Amino acid sequence: RAAQGRAYGNLGNTHYLLGSFMEATAFHKERLAIAKEFGDKAAERRAYSNLGNAHIFLGRFDVAAEYYKKTLQLSRQLKDQAVEAQACYSLGNTYTLLQDYERAAEYHLRHLLIAQELADRVGEGRACWSLGNAYVSMGSPAQALTFAKKHLEISQEIGDRN
Amino acid sequence: GQRLHLMQVDSVQRWMEDLKLMTECE
């Protein structure tokens, strides 16, 4: 049964990489059920991330957000800050797709704080870029400028000419 | 409005490009 869970996960990933998102979703749901059966929180967390990602490409941003929230919740339980940061970043982007810029900014800010804590300059730069965009959309150009400047500073530091 | 929308899409599109190849392996 445990091997079956891993096989479902691998099949889900393979369909995802082939761009078959419906099939990927079906396999990841099976994987999720087995992870729950075993109380395997790490596998459950992975399944939620994979399900969130697949729903982005199915255009179901609302469903993706719910899966990413489950990922976030479990990453905190598992005390995995890198995954927590990634979940916040995914949620920020998902709420941008849902055009809920305030909530997007909330998650991008949470991502920024964790990236700073982890001294992840690349992550910090991405968070600043996203926050600049969110504040522009919210009609707050002064705050957007602060983050755009920070984004420039970090990009120069890490040599990201793009 | 259109310009703002394009700016918005830029950072999200970059994320989606990365996401396409992002799988949580077993």
Coordinates of C-alpha atoms in Angstrom, one line a residue:
Chain A
R1 CA 0.0 0.0 0.0
A2 CA 2.9 2.4 0.8
A3 CA 4.5 1.6 -2.6
Q4 CA 1.2 2.2 -4.2
G5 CA 1.1 5.6 -2.7
R6 CA 4.5 6.5 -4.1
A7 CA 3.5 5.1 -7.5
Y8 CA 0.4 7.3 -7.6
G9 CA 2.5 10.3 -6.7
N10 CA 5.0 9.5 -9.5
L11 CA 2.2 9.0 -12.0
G12 CA 0.7 12.3 -11.0
N13 CA 4.0 14.0 -11.5
T14 CA 4.5 12.4 -14.9
H15 CA 1.1 13.4 -16.2
Y16 CA 1.8 16.9 -14.8
L17 CA 5.1 17.2 -16.8
L18 CA 3.2 15.9 -19.9
G19 CA 0.7 18.7 -19.4
S20 CA -2.2 16.3 -18.6
F21 CA -3.4 18.2 -15.6
M22 CA -6.7 16.4 -15.1
E23 CA -5.0 13.0 -15.0
A24 CA -2.3 14.4 -12.7
T25 CA -5.0 15.6 -10.4
A26 CA -6.7 12.2 -10.2
F27 CA -3.4 10.5 -9.4
H28 CA -2.4 13.0 -6.8
K29 CA -5.8 12.6 -5.1
E30 CA -5.2 8.9 -4.8
R31 CA -1.7 9.7 -3.4
L32 CA -3.3 12.1 -0.9
A33 CA -5.8 9.4 0.3
I34 CA -3.0 6.9 1.0
A35 CA -0.8 9.5 2.7
K36 CA -3.7 10.2 5.0
E37 CA -4.3 6.5 5.6
F38 CA -0.7 6.2 6.8
G39 CA -0.6 9.5 8.7
D40 CA 2.3 10.5 6.4
K41 CA 2.2 14.3 6.8
A42 CA 5.1 15.0 4.5
A43 CA 3.5 13.0 1.7
E44 CA 0.2 14.7 2.4
R45 CA 1.9 18.1 2.2
R46 CA 3.6 17.2 -1.1
A47 CA 0.2 16.0 -2.6
Y48 CA -1.4 19.3 -1.6
S49 CA 1.4 21.3 -3.4
N50 CA 1.1 19.1 -6.5
L51 CA -2.7 19.5 -6.5
G52 CA -2.4 23.2 -6.1
N53 CA 0.0 23.5 -9.0
A54 CA -2.1 21.3 -11.3
H55 CA -5.2 23.4 -10.5
I56 CA -3.4 26.6 -11.6
F57 CA -3.0 25.1 -15.1
L58 CA -6.6 23.9 -15.1
G59 CA -7.5 27.6 -14.5
R60 CA -9.1 26.7 -11.1
F61 CA -7.3 29.4 -9.1
D62 CA -9.8 29.2 -6.3
V63 CA -9.3 25.5 -5.8
A64 CA -5.5 25.9 -6.1
A65 CA -5.6 28.5 -3.3
E66 CA -7.3 26.0 -1.0
Y67 CA -4.7 23.4 -1.7
Y68 CA -1.9 25.8 -1.1
K69 CA -3.4 26.8 2.2
K70 CA -3.3 23.2 3.3
T71 CA 0.3 23.1 2.2
L72 CA 1.0 26.2 4.3
Q73 CA -0.7 24.7 7.3
L74 CA 1.2 21.4 7.1
S75 CA 4.6 23.2 6.4
R76 CA 4.1 25.0 9.7
Q77 CA 3.3 21.8 11.5
L78 CA 6.3 20.1 9.9
K79 CA 8.4 23.2 10.8
D80 CA 9.7 23.5 7.2
Q81 CA 10.3 27.2 6.6
A82 CA 11.5 26.8 3.0
V83 CA 8.2 25.1 2.1
E84 CA 6.3 27.6 4.1
A85 CA 7.9 30.4 2.1
Q86 CA 7.1 28.7 -1.2
A87 CA 3.5 28.2 -0.2
C88 CA 3.2 31.9 0.7
Y89 CA 4.7 32.8 -2.7
S90 CA 2.3 30.5 -4.5
L91 CA -0.7 31.9 -2.6
G92 CA 0.5 35.5 -3.4
N93 CA 0.6 34.6 -7.1
T94 CA -2.7 32.7 -7.0
Y95 CA -4.5 35.7 -5.4
T96 CA -3.0 37.9 -8.1
L97 CA -4.6 35.7 -10.7
L98 CA -7.8 36.0 -8.7
Q99 CA -7.3 39.8 -8.8
D100 CA -7.5 40.0 -5.0
Y101 CA -4.4 42.2 -4.7
E102 CA -4.7 42.9 -1.0
R103 CA -4.6 39.2 -0.1
A104 CA -1.8 38.8 -2.7
A105 CA 0.2 41.4 -0.9
E106 CA -0.4 39.8 2.5
Y107 CA 1.1 36.5 1.3
H108 CA 3.9 38.1 -0.6
L109 CA 4.8 40.0 2.6
R110 CA 4.8 36.7 4.6
H111 CA 7.0 35.3 1.9
L112 CA 9.4 38.3 2.1
L113 CA 9.7 37.9 5.9
I114 CA 10.6 34.2 5.7
A115 CA 13.0 34.8 2.8
Q116 CA 14.8 37.5 4.9
E117 CA 14.9 35.1 7.9
L118 CA 16.4 32.4 5.7
A119 CA 18.8 34.9 4.0
D120 CA 17.4 33.9 0.6
R121 CA 18.2 36.9 -1.5
V122 CA 16.6 35.4 -4.7
G123 CA 13.4 34.8 -2.8
E124 CA 13.5 38.3 -1.3
G125 CA 14.0 39.8 -4.7
R126 CA 11.0 38.0 -6.1
A127 CA 8.9 39.0 -3.1
C128 CA 9.8 42.6 -3.6
W129 CA 9.0 42.5 -7.3
S130 CA 5.6 40.9 -6.6
L131 CA 4.9 43.4 -3.8
G132 CA 5.7 46.3 -6.1
N133 CA 3.2 45.0 -8.6
A134 CA 0.6 44.4 -5.9
Y135 CA 0.9 48.0 -4.5
V136 CA 0.6 49.4 -8.0
S137 CA -2.6 47.5 -8.5
M138 CA -3.9 48.7 -5.2
G139 CA -3.2 52.3 -6.2
S140 CA -0.3 52.8 -3.7
P141 CA 2.6 54.0 -5.9
A142 CA 4.7 55.2 -3.0
Q143 CA 4.8 51.8 -1.4
A144 CA 5.3 50.2 -4.9
L145 CA 8.3 52.4 -5.4
T146 CA 9.9 51.3 -2.1
F147 CA 9.6 47.7 -3.1
A148 CA 10.8 48.4 -6.7
K149 CA 13.9 50.1 -5.3
K150 CA 14.6 47.1 -3.1
H151 CA 14.0 44.8 -6.0
L152 CA 16.6 46.7 -8.1
E153 CA 19.1 46.7 -5.2
I154 CA 18.8 42.9 -4.8
S155 CA 18.9 42.3 -8.6
Q156 CA 22.2 44.3 -8.8
E157 CA 23.6 42.4 -5.8
I158 CA 22.9 39.0 -7.3
G159 CA 23.8 40.0 -10.8
D160 CA 20.4 39.4 -12.3
R161 CA 20.5 41.7 -15.4
N162 CA 17.1 40.6 -16.6
Chain B
G1 CA -5.2 50.0 -16.9
Q2 CA -3.8 47.7 -19.6
R3 CA -0.2 48.6 -18.8
L4 CA -0.7 47.8 -15.1
H5 CA -2.3 44.5 -16.1
L6 CA 0.7 43.6 -18.2
M7 CA 3.1 44.5 -15.4
Q8 CA 1.1 42.2 -13.1
V9 CA 1.2 39.3 -15.5
D10 CA 5.0 39.6 -15.9
S11 CA 5.9 38.4 -12.4
V12 CA 3.1 35.9 -12.3
Q13 CA 4.0 34.6 -15.7
R14 CA 7.6 34.0 -14.6
W15 CA 6.3 32.0 -11.7
M16 CA 4.0 29.9 -13.9
E17 CA 6.9 29.2 -16.2
D18 CA 8.9 27.8 -13.3
L19 CA 5.8 26.0 -11.9
K20 CA 5.4 24.0 -15.2
L21 CA 8.4 22.0 -14.3
M22 CA 7.9 21.9 -10.5
T23 CA 6.9 18.6 -9.1
E24 CA 7.2 17.4 -5.5
C25 CA 8.9 14.1 -5.9
E26 CA 8.2 10.9 -3.9

